[in-house]
Coordinates of C-alpha atoms in Angstrom, one line a residue:
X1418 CA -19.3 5.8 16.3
X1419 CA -15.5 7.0 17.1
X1420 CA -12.8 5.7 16.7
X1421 CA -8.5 5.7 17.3
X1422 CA -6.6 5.0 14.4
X1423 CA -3.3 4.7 14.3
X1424 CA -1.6 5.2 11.1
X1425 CA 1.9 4.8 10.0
X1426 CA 3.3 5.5 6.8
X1427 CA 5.3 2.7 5.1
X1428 CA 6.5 4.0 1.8
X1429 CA 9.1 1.9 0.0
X1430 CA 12.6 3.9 0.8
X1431 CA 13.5 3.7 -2.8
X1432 CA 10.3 5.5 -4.0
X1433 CA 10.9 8.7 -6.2
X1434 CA 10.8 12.1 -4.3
X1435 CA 8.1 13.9 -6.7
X1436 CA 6.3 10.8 -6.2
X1437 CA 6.8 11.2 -2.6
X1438 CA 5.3 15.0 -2.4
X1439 CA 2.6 14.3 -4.7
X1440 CA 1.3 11.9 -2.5
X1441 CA 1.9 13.9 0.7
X1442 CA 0.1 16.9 -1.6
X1443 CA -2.9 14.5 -2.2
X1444 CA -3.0 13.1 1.3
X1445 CA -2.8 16.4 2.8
X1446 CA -6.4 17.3 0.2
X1447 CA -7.7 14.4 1.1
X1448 CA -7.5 15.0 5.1
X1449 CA -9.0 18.1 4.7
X1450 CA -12.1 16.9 3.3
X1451 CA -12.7 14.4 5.5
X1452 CA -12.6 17.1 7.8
X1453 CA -15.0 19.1 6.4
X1454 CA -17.3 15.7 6.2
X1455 CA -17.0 15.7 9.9
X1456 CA -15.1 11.8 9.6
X1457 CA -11.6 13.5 10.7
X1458 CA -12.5 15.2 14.2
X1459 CA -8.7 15.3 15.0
X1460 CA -4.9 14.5 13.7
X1461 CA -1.6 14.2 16.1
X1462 CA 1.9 13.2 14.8
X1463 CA 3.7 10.4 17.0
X1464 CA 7.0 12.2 17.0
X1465 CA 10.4 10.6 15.2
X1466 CA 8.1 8.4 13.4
X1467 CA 6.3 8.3 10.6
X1468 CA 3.0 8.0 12.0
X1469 CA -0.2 9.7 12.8
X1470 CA -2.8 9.1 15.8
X1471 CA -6.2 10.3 14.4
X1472 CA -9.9 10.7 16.0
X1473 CA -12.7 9.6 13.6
X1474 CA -16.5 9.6 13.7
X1475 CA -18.6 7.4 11.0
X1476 CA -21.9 5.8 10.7
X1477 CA -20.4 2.4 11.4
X1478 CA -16.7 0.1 10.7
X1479 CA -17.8 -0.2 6.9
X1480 CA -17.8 3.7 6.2
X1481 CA -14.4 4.6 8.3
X1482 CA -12.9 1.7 6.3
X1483 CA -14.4 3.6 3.3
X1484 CA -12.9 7.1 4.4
X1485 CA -9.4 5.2 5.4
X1486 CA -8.9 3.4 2.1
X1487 CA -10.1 6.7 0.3
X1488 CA -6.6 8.2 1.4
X1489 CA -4.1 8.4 -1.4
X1490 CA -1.4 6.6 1.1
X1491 CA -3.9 4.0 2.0
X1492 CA -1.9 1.4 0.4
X1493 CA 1.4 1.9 2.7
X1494 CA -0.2 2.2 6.0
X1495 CA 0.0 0.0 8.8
X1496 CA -3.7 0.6 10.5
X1497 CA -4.7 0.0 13.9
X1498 CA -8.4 0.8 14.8
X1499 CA -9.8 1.0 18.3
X1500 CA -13.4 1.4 18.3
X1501 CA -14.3 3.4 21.1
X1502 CA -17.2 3.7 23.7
X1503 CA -18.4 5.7 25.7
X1504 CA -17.4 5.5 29.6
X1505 CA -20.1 5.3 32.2
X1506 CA -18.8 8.6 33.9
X1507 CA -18.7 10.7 30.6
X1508 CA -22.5 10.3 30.6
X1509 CA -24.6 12.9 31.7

């Protein structure tokens, strides 16, 4: 199945700096492999904010909630998923 998701990052303002990048660091990692897993097919920014628009394949809604709360961030995200389906015209 793919899905939208729709991130944005909510980190209290007051949180330390070096906390800050090792998170970014560890969410950056984390990305990757879910990229090489084949979950992460693709990853926009939303510019001025601090959000993401991602495309993600998985098995079903119980693993893609497994690969988003796997993310280091997970805790400070707002998340909004659209499952998505295939359109009649895309089929060949």
């Amino acid at each position: 199945m793919e899905f939208l998701v729709r991130t944005e990052n909510q980190l209290p303002v007051d949180t330390p700096e070096e906390l800050r990048e090792q998170l970014r660091k560890a969410e950056r990692e984390r990305a990757m492999e879910l990229r090489e897993t084949g979950i992460l097919k693709r990853l926009w920014r939303v510019p001025g904010r601090n959000a993401t628009v991602g495309l993600y394949e998985a098995e079903d809604p119980a693993a893609l909630h497994d690969a988003l709360t796997s993310l280091p961030m997970w805790k400070w995200m707002d998340v909004t998923v659209e499952a998505l389906a295939t359109h009649p015209q895309e089929r060949k």
